[in-house]
Short mmCIF file of C-alpha atoms in Angstrom, two decimals:
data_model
loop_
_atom_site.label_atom_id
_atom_site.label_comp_id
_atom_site.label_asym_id
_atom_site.label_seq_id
_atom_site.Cartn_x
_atom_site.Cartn_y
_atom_site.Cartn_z
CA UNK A 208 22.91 -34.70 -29.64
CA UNK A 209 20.63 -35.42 -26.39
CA UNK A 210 17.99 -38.04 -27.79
CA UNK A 211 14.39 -37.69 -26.32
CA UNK A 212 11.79 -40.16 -26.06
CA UNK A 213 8.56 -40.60 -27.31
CA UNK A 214 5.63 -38.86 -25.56
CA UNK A 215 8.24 -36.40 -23.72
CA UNK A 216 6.19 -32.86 -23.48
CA UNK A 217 7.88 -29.84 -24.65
CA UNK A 218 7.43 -25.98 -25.36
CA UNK A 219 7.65 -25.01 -29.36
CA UNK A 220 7.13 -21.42 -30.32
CA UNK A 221 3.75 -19.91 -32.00
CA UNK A 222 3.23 -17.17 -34.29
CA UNK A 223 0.28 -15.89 -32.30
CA UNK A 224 0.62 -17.67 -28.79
CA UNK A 225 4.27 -17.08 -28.85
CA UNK A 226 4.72 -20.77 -26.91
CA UNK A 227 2.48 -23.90 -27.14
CA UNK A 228 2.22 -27.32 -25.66
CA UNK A 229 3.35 -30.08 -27.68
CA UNK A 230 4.53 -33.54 -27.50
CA UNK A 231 7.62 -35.38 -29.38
CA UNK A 232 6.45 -38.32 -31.85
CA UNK A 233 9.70 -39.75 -32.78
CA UNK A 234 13.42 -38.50 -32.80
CA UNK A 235 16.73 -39.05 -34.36
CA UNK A 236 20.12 -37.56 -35.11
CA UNK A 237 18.18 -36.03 -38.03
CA UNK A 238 15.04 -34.59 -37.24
CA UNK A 239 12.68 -34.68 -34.66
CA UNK A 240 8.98 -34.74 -35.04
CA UNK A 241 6.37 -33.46 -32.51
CA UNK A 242 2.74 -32.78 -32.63
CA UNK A 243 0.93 -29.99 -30.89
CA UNK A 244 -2.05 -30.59 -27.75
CA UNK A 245 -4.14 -27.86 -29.92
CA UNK A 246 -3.96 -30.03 -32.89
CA UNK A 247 -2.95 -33.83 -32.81
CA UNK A 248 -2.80 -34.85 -35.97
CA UNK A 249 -0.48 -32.38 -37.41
CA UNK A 250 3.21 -32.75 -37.48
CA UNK A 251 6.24 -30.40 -37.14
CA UNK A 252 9.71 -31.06 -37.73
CA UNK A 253 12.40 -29.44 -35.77
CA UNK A 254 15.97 -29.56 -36.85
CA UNK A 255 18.21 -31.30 -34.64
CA UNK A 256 20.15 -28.37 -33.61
CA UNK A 257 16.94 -26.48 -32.69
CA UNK A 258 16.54 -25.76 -28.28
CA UNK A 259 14.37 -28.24 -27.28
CA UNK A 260 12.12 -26.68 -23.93
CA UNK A 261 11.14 -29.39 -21.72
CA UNK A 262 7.56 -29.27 -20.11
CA UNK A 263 5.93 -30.50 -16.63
CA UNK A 264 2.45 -31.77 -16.65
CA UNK A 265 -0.23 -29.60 -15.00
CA UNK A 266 -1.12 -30.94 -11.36
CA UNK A 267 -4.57 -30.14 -10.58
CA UNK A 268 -5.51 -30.23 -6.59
CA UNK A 269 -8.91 -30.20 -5.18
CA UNK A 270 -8.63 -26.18 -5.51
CA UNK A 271 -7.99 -26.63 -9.69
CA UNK A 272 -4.73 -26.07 -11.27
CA UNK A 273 -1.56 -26.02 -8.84
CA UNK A 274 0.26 -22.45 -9.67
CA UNK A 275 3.57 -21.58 -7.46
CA UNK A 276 4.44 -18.75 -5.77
CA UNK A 277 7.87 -18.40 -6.24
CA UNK A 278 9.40 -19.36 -10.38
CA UNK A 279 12.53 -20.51 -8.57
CA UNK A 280 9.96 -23.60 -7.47
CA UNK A 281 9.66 -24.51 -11.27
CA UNK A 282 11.08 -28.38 -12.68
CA UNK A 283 12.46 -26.25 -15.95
CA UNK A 284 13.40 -22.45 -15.55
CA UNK A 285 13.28 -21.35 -19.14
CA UNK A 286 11.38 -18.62 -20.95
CA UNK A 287 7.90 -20.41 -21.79
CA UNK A 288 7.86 -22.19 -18.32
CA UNK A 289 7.74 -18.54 -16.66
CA UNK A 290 5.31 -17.14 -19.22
CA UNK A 291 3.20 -20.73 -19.01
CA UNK A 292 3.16 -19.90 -14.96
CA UNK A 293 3.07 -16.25 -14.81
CA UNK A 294 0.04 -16.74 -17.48
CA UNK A 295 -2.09 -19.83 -15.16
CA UNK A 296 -1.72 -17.52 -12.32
CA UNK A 297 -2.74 -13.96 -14.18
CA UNK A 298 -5.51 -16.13 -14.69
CA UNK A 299 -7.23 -16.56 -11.36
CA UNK A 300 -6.34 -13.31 -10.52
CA UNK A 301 -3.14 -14.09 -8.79
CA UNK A 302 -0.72 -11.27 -10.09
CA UNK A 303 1.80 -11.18 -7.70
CA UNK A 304 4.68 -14.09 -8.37
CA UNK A 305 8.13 -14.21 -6.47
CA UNK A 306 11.22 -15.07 -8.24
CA UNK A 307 13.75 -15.23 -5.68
CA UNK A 308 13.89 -12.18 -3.86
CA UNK A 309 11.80 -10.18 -6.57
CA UNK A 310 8.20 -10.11 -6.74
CA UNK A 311 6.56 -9.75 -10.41
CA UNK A 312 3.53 -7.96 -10.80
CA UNK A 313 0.65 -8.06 -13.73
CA UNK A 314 -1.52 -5.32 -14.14
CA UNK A 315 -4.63 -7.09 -14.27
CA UNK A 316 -6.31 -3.84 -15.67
CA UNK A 317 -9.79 -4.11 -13.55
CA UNK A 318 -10.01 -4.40 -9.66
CA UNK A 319 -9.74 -7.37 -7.37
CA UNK A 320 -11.73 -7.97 -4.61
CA UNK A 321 -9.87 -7.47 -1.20
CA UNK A 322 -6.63 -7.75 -2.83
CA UNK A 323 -5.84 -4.03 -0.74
CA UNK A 324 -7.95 -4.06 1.79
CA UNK A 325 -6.78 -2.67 5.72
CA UNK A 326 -7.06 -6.34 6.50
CA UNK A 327 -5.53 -7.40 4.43
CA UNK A 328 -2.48 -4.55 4.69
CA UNK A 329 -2.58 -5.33 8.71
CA UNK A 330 -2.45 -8.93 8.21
CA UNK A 331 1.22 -8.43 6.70
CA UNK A 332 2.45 -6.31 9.47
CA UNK A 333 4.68 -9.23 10.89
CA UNK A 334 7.87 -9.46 11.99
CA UNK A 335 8.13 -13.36 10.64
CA UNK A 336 8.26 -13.05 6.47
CA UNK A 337 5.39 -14.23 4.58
CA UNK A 338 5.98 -16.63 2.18
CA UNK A 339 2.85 -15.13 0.13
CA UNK A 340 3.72 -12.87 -3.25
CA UNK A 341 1.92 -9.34 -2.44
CA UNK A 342 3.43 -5.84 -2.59
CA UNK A 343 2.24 -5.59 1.19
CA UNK A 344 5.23 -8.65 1.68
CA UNK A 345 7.87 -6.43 0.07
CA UNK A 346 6.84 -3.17 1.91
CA UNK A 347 6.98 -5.11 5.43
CA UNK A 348 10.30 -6.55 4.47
CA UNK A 349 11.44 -2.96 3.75
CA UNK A 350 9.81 -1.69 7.23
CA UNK A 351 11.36 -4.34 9.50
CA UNK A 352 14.60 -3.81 7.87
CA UNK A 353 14.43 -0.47 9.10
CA UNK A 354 12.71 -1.34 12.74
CA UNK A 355 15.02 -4.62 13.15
CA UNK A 356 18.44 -4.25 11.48
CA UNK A 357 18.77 -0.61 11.58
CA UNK A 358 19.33 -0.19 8.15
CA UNK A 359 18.40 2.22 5.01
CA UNK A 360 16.35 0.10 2.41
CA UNK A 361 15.47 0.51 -0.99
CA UNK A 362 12.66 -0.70 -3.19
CA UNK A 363 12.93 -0.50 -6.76
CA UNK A 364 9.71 -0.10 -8.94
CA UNK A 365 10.24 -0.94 -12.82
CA UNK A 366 8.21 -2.01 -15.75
CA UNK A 367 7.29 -0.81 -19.13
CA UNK A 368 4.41 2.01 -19.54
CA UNK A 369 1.14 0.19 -18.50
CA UNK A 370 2.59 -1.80 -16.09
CA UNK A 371 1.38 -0.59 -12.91
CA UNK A 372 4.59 1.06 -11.17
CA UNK A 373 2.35 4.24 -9.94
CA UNK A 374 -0.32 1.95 -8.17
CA UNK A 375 2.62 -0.14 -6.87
CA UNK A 376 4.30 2.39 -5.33
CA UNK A 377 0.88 4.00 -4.02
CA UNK A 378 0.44 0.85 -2.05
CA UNK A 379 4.09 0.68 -1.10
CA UNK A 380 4.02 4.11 0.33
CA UNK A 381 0.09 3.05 2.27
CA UNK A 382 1.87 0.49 3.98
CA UNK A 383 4.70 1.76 4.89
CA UNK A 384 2.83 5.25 6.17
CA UNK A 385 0.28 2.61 8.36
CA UNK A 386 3.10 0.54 9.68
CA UNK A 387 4.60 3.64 10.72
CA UNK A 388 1.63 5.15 12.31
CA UNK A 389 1.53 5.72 15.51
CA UNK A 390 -0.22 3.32 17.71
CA UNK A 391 -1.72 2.20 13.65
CA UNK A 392 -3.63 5.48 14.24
CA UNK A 393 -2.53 7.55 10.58
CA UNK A 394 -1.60 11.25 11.68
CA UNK A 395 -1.34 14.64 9.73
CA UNK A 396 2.55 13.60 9.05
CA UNK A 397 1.46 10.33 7.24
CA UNK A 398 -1.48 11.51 5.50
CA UNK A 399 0.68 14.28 3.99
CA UNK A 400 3.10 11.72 2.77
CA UNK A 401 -0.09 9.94 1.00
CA UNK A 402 -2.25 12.92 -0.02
CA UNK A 403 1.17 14.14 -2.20
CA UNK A 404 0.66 11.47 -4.56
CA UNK A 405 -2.23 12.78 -5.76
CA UNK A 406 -1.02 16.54 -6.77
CA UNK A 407 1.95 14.70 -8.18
CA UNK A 408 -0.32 12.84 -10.29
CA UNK A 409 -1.96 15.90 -11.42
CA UNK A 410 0.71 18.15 -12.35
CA UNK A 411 3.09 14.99 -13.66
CA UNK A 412 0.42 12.36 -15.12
CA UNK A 413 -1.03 12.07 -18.52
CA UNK A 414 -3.15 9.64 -21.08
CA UNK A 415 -1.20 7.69 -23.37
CA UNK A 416 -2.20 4.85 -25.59
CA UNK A 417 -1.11 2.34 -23.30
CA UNK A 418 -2.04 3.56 -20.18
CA UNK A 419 -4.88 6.43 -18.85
CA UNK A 420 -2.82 7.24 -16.09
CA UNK A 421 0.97 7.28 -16.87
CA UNK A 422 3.65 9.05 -14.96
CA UNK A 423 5.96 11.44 -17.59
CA UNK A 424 8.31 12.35 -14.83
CA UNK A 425 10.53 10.29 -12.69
CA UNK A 426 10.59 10.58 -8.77
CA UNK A 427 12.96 9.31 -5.89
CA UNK A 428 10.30 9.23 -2.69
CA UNK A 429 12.58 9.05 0.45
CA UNK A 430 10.62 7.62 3.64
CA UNK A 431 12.07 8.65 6.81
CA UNK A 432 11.58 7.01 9.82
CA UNK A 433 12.58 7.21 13.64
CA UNK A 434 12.82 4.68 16.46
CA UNK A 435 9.89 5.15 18.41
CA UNK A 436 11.45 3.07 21.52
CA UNK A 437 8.09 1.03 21.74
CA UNK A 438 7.67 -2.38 20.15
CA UNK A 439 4.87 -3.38 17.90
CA UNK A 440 2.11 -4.60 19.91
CA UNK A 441 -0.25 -2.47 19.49
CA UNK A 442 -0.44 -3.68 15.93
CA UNK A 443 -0.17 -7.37 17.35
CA UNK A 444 3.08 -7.81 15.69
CA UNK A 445 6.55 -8.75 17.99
CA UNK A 446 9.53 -6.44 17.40
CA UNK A 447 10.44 -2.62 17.36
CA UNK A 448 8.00 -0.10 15.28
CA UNK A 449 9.60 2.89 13.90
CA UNK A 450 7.45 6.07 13.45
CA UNK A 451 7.22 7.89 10.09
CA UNK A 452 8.49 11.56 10.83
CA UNK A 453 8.80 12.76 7.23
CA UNK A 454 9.55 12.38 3.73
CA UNK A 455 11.08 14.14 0.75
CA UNK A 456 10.58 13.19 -3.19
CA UNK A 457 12.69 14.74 -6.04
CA UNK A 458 11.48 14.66 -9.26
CA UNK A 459 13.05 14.96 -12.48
CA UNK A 460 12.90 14.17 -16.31
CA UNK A 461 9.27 15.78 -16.52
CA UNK A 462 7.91 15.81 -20.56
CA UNK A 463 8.31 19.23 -20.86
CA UNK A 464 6.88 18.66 -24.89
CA UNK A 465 3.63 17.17 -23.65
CA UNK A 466 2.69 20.58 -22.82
CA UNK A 467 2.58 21.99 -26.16
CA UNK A 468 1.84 18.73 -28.34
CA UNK A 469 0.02 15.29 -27.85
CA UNK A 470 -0.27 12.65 -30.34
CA UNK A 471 -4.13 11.60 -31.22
CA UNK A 472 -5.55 9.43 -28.79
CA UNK A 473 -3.08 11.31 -26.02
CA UNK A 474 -3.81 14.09 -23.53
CA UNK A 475 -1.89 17.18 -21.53
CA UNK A 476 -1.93 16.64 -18.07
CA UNK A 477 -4.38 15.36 -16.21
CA UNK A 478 -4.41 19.31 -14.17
CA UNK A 479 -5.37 21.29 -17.40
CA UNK A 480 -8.65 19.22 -17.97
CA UNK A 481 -9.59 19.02 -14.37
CA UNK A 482 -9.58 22.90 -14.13
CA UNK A 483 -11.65 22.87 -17.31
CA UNK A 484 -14.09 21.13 -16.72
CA UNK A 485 -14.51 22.56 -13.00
CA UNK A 486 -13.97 26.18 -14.56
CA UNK A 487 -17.22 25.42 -16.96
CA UNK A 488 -19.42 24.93 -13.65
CA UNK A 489 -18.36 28.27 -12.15
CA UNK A 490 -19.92 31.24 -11.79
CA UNK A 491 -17.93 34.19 -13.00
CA UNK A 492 -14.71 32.48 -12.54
CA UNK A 493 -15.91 31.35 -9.01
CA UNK A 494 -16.01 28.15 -8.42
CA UNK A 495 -18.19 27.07 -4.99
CA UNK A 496 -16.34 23.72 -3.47
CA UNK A 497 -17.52 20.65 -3.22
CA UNK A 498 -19.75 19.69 -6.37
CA UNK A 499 -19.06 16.49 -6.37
CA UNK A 500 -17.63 15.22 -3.46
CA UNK A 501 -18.81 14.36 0.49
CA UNK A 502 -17.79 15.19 3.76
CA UNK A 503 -15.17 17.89 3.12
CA UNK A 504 -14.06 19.93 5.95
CA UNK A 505 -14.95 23.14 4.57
CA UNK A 506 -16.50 24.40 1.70
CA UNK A 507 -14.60 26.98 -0.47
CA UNK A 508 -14.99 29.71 -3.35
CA UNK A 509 -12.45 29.15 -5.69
CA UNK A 510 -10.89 31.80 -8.63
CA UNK A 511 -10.65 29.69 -11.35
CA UNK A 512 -10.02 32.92 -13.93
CA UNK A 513 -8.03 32.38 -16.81
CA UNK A 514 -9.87 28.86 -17.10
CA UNK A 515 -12.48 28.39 -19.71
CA UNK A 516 -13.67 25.42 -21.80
CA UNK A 517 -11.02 23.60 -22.90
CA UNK A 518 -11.95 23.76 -26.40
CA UNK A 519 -10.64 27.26 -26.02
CA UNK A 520 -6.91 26.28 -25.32
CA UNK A 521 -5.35 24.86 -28.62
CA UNK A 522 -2.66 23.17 -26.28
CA UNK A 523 -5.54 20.91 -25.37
CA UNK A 524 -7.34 20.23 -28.36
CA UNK A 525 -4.32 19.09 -30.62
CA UNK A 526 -6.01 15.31 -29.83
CA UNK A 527 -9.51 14.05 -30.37
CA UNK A 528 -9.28 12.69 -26.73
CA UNK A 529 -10.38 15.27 -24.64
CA UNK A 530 -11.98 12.46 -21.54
CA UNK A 531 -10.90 9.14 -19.76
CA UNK A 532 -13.17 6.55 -19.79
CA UNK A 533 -15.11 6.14 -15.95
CA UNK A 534 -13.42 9.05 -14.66
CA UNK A 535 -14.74 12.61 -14.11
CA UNK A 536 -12.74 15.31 -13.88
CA UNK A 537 -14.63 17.52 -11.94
CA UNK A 538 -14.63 15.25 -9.40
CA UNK A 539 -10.55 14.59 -9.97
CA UNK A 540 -10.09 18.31 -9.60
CA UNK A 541 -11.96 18.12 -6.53
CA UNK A 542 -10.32 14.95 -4.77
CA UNK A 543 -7.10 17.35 -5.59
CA UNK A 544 -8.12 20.19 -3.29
CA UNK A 545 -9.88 17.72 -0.83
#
């Protein structure tokens, strides 16, 4: 049996906070007897065969708590000491974490400030790797793998419902559709790559309890890209840019039961309400485009017959949730056509 001395910090497992800080007392071949930083004066005795998870002390700099970018960085690599730093860094809103090769993402569930912003996109668009944790780091990595070593990539997008793999791959595809622009001016072939997310969304997307927007279909997005025989300058970068020239996305595994049944606090897809809602505005079954929305191209009559209130469909009403919370589906239904 490893012996451990007093005042060594360690990891012991919660009820409620699943891992918390504590601190051994005393130790023998026995028992060993530790005391937690939320409450010093009680005492908890570990058998001596329990795992005993070692713990760093927290460096603080002049900027507050020191949090690393990459887990492979960390003194112990155990379970709590990647939920301790994935946790300090959720916490000042840094969401992306590397570990190794792979980047972790939180979904913070709100927005962050300039966290996507075209300056921020542009300011990845490098031919030297970043050593900073951002989905704009992996999407450059997957462009100049294509531009420099001639090669097909992949990037693989996975998580539990709720854990942001539709906005992840949004912003995969934005980058990869602006690094491939030409001259970083977006054309008709990358804003049709972009705009299909959205009627994808529509047809394919759905409120569940864990998430207002959650894909019930799979898809395989293929990115294809040609040498454009110029380098990168334009976009201040070194190196060869490729040009986007198309793309192609097979779906598959759609819910076809979420059509005909939702459990409560669930909706259909996101299309049926839209339509709805839209179809309660129009006259005669004519709907007059825009309502809602700005600087559109052209304005439109739409034929929305066959659409009504939705409280007239029983394949929509089998829930009590008939809205999302902040969004308006008029306007959806709009940004659809727009």
């Amino acid at each position: 049996m490893q012996t451990y001395a007093q005042g060594t910090e360690i990891w012991i497992k919660h009820e409620e906070e699943v891992w918390i800080q504590a601190e051994i007392v005393t130790a023998n071949d026995k028992e060993i007897i530790v005391k937690s930083n939320e409450d010093p004066n009680s005492r908890i005795v570990l058998g001596p065969h329990e795992p005993i998870f070692l713990r760093t002390s927290d460096v603080f700099t002049s900027e507050g708590l020191s949090v690393l970018d990459d887990l492979c960085q960390l003194t112990h690599l155990h379970e709590p000491a990647v939920l301790s730093s994935l946790q300090n860094r959720f916490d000042i809103d840094k969401i992306y974490t590397f570990t190794g090769p792979i980047l972790i993402a939180l979904n913070p569930f709100k927005g962050i400030p300039n966290l996507y912003d075209e300056d921020v996109l542009r300011s990845f668009m490098s031919t030297k790797p970043s050593s900073k944790p951002h989905v704009f780091n992996t999407a450059n990595a997957t462009y100049r793998g294509i531009c420099d070593r001639k090669k097909s990539q992949t990037v693989l997008i996975s998580g539990e419902s709720g854990a942001g793999k539709t906005e992840t791959t949004k912003f995969v595809m934005k980058f990869l559709a602006m690094a491939g622009a030409s001259d970083g001016e977006v054309t008709n072939v990358e804003k049709q790559v972009l705009e299909s997310n959205p009627l994808l969304e529509a047809f394919g997307n759905a409120r569940t309890l864990r998430n207002d927007n959650s894909s019930r279909f799979g898809k395989f997005i293929e990115l294809q890209f040609r040498s454009s025989g110029k380098d990168a300058a334009s976009l201040g970068v070194a190196g060869e840019n490729c040009r986007l020239c198309g793309a192609r996305i097979q779906t598959y595994l759609l819910e076809k039961v979420r059509v005909c049944d939702q459990q409560e606090g669930e909706r259909n897809y996101h299309l049926f309400y839209e339509a709805c809602a839209a179809a309660a505005l129009a006259s005669q079954s004519n709907y007059s485009y825009p309502q809602r929305i700005q600087n559109v191209k052209k304005e439109l009559t739409l034929n929305l017959e066959g659409f009504s209130d939705l409280s007239t469909f029983a394949y929509l009403t089998r829930s009590s949730c008939k809205t999302l919370k902040d969004v308006d589906d008029i306007e959806m239904f709009e940004r659809r056509i727009h």
